[in-house]
């Protein structure tokens, strides 16, 4: 989505997502889990920020997203939503907070909306999540659906594997149509073959946001630590646009060297009596 003709940030609203697709403008999305990174990404003009349950693997040291709680997402989402001026902020419904049915989904999503200031929630699943998407939509809560590889089901899916190859392509397409009909405002497509994602993008009305789903989606999302080179490793579908981890290591080493050498703090960093 272009920001060039808007000198003061105009908040990205749900209808702007659809308008971007209708105009053929690509949407940009990154994860964010705290205020400083959210502010940086917002100022960089990223359209959508996702307070993803990937906070579990990226920030909290878990092996999967499964242990992430609603309380943890609430704290992170409040920090992110409070820090941005323009971006459309979406928060994940973590594993165990919506699968039981529309009532559970509604209670979890209402809590997120009331306590954090996010603009939408995201949940995983296609046809199985239609009752939940419908209930949230009817309650006035925009829902982003998540199809393809869905990390909360990683035990059932056998780990991070491409979904929708061969005959399974039709399954993902049917899920995309179903979540759109239920009211989803956008669909994240994760680890779906590029031609399948392209076809879904053509067929569904709402924007598709790809991650490992090829270039034909209406937008792209990456986990920010993968995008910025914070960890030693990034998945094959994630390009490293920086080497923030290396920069941080170097800054920490320089700091330690100067403390040990007695050159930091200098007089300019100290207070007079
Ligand atoms: O939690 C997350 O970061 C996500 C992205 C992988 C889309 O769901």
PDB file of N, CA, C and O and ligand atoms in Angstrom, residues 29 31 33 50-55 65 92 122 124 146 151 188 190 211 221-223, ligand 1:
ATOM      1  N   UNK A  29       3.340  -6.694   5.883  1.00  0.00           N
ATOM      2  CA  UNK A  29       3.029  -7.071   7.266  1.00  0.00           C
ATOM      3  C   UNK A  29       4.265  -7.683   7.902  1.00  0.00           C
ATOM      4  O   UNK A  29       5.009  -8.423   7.241  1.00  0.00           O
ATOM      5  N   UNK A  31       5.655  -9.241  11.963  1.00  0.00           N
ATOM      6  CA  UNK A  31       5.292  -9.461  13.358  1.00  0.00           C
ATOM      7  C   UNK A  31       5.937  -8.362  14.200  1.00  0.00           C
ATOM      8  O   UNK A  31       6.944  -7.756  13.804  1.00  0.00           O
ATOM      9  N   UNK A  33       6.338  -7.606  18.718  1.00  0.00           N
ATOM     10  CA  UNK A  33       5.986  -8.157  20.029  1.00  0.00           C
ATOM     11  C   UNK A  33       6.195  -7.148  21.154  1.00  0.00           C
ATOM     12  O   UNK A  33       5.984  -7.469  22.323  1.00  0.00           O
ATOM     13  N   UNK A  50       1.574  -7.822  13.149  1.00  0.00           N
ATOM     14  CA  UNK A  50       0.958  -9.007  13.729  1.00  0.00           C
ATOM     15  C   UNK A  50       1.619  -9.338  15.063  1.00  0.00           C
ATOM     16  O   UNK A  50       2.824  -9.608  15.103  1.00  0.00           O
ATOM     17  N   UNK A  51       0.834  -9.253  16.121  1.00  0.00           N
ATOM     18  CA  UNK A  51       1.323  -9.739  17.413  1.00  0.00           C
ATOM     19  C   UNK A  51       1.074 -11.247  17.384  1.00  0.00           C
ATOM     20  O   UNK A  51       0.020 -11.740  17.795  1.00  0.00           O
ATOM     21  N   UNK A  52       2.022 -11.941  16.792  1.00  0.00           N
ATOM     22  CA  UNK A  52       1.843 -13.356  16.493  1.00  0.00           C
ATOM     23  C   UNK A  52       2.163 -14.221  17.707  1.00  0.00           C
ATOM     24  O   UNK A  52       2.959 -13.840  18.575  1.00  0.00           O
ATOM     25  N   UNK A  53       1.570 -15.421  17.700  1.00  0.00           N
ATOM     26  CA  UNK A  53       1.947 -16.353  18.765  1.00  0.00           C
ATOM     27  C   UNK A  53       3.341 -16.931  18.498  1.00  0.00           C
ATOM     28  O   UNK A  53       3.873 -17.679  19.315  1.00  0.00           O
ATOM     29  N   UNK A  54       3.957 -16.523  17.386  1.00  0.00           N
ATOM     30  CA  UNK A  54       5.375 -16.827  17.178  1.00  0.00           C
ATOM     31  C   UNK A  54       6.226 -16.160  18.263  1.00  0.00           C
ATOM     32  O   UNK A  54       7.418 -16.441  18.376  1.00  0.00           O
ATOM     33  N   UNK A  55       5.611 -15.294  19.076  1.00  0.00           N
ATOM     34  CA  UNK A  55       6.306 -14.754  20.254  1.00  0.00           C
ATOM     35  C   UNK A  55       6.826 -15.911  21.112  1.00  0.00           C
ATOM     36  O   UNK A  55       7.852 -15.779  21.784  1.00  0.00           O
ATOM     37  N   UNK A  65       4.608 -22.738  19.199  1.00  0.00           N
ATOM     38  CA  UNK A  65       3.707 -21.662  19.636  1.00  0.00           C
ATOM     39  C   UNK A  65       2.692 -22.168  20.664  1.00  0.00           C
ATOM     40  O   UNK A  65       1.950 -21.360  21.233  1.00  0.00           O
ATOM     41  N   UNK A  92      -2.889 -12.467  17.486  1.00  0.00           N
ATOM     42  CA  UNK A  92      -3.245 -13.885  17.374  1.00  0.00           C
ATOM     43  C   UNK A  92      -4.098 -14.338  18.551  1.00  0.00           C
ATOM     44  O   UNK A  92      -3.832 -13.963  19.706  1.00  0.00           O
ATOM     45  N   UNK A 122      -6.452 -12.783  14.707  1.00  0.00           N
ATOM     46  CA  UNK A 122      -6.172 -13.833  13.728  1.00  0.00           C
ATOM     47  C   UNK A 122      -6.364 -15.188  14.402  1.00  0.00           C
ATOM     48  O   UNK A 122      -6.010 -15.344  15.574  1.00  0.00           O
ATOM     49  N   UNK A 124      -6.350 -19.660  13.417  1.00  0.00           N
ATOM     50  CA  UNK A 124      -5.946 -20.673  12.438  1.00  0.00           C
ATOM     51  C   UNK A 124      -7.116 -21.593  12.100  1.00  0.00           C
ATOM     52  O   UNK A 124      -8.007 -21.808  12.918  1.00  0.00           O
ATOM     53  N   UNK A 146      -6.025 -17.937   8.905  1.00  0.00           N
ATOM     54  CA  UNK A 146      -4.656 -18.440   8.679  1.00  0.00           C
ATOM     55  C   UNK A 146      -4.765 -19.878   8.173  1.00  0.00           C
ATOM     56  O   UNK A 146      -5.244 -20.752   8.901  1.00  0.00           O
ATOM     57  N   UNK A 151       0.859 -23.349  12.489  1.00  0.00           N
ATOM     58  CA  UNK A 151       1.801 -23.837  13.507  1.00  0.00           C
ATOM     59  C   UNK A 151       1.140 -24.408  14.764  1.00  0.00           C
ATOM     60  O   UNK A 151       1.719 -25.270  15.418  1.00  0.00           O
ATOM     61  N   UNK A 188      -4.091 -15.206   5.812  1.00  0.00           N
ATOM     62  CA  UNK A 188      -2.663 -15.533   5.773  1.00  0.00           C
ATOM     63  C   UNK A 188      -2.536 -16.929   5.170  1.00  0.00           C
ATOM     64  O   UNK A 188      -3.219 -17.864   5.598  1.00  0.00           O
ATOM     65  N   UNK A 190       0.241 -19.732   4.655  1.00  0.00           N
ATOM     66  CA  UNK A 190       1.610 -20.078   5.071  1.00  0.00           C
ATOM     67  C   UNK A 190       2.044 -21.399   4.435  1.00  0.00           C
ATOM     68  O   UNK A 190       1.337 -22.418   4.534  1.00  0.00           O
ATOM     69  N   UNK A 211       3.179 -16.112   3.361  1.00  0.00           N
ATOM     70  CA  UNK A 211       4.463 -16.357   4.036  1.00  0.00           C
ATOM     71  C   UNK A 211       4.907 -17.729   3.536  1.00  0.00           C
ATOM     72  O   UNK A 211       4.293 -18.746   3.852  1.00  0.00           O
ATOM     73  N   UNK A 221       3.912 -11.387   4.651  1.00  0.00           N
ATOM     74  CA  UNK A 221       4.212 -11.239   6.072  1.00  0.00           C
ATOM     75  C   UNK A 221       5.456 -12.052   6.392  1.00  0.00           C
ATOM     76  O   UNK A 221       5.673 -13.116   5.800  1.00  0.00           O
ATOM     77  N   UNK A 222       6.295 -11.516   7.257  1.00  0.00           N
ATOM     78  CA  UNK A 222       7.430 -12.278   7.782  1.00  0.00           C
ATOM     79  C   UNK A 222       7.522 -12.064   9.282  1.00  0.00           C
ATOM     80  O   UNK A 222       7.080 -11.027   9.806  1.00  0.00           O
ATOM     81  N   UNK A 223       8.067 -13.045   9.949  1.00  0.00           N
ATOM     82  CA  UNK A 223       8.418 -12.923  11.363  1.00  0.00           C
ATOM     83  C   UNK A 223       9.638 -11.992  11.406  1.00  0.00           C
ATOM     84  O   UNK A 223      10.619 -12.212  10.690  1.00  0.00           O
TER      85      UNK A 223
HETATM   86  O1  LIG B   1       2.525 -16.026  14.732  1.00  0.00           O
HETATM   87  C1  LIG B   1       2.994 -15.650  13.646  1.00  0.00           C
HETATM   88  O2  LIG B   1       4.046 -15.020  13.559  1.00  0.00           O
HETATM   89  C2  LIG B   1       2.256 -15.979  12.436  1.00  0.00           C
HETATM   90  C3  LIG B   1       2.944 -15.714  11.137  1.00  0.00           C
HETATM   91  C4  LIG B   1       3.824 -16.860  10.827  1.00  0.00           C
HETATM   92  C5  LIG B   1       1.990 -15.422  10.053  1.00  0.00           C
HETATM   93  O3  LIG B   1       1.188 -16.470  12.503  1.00  0.00           O
END
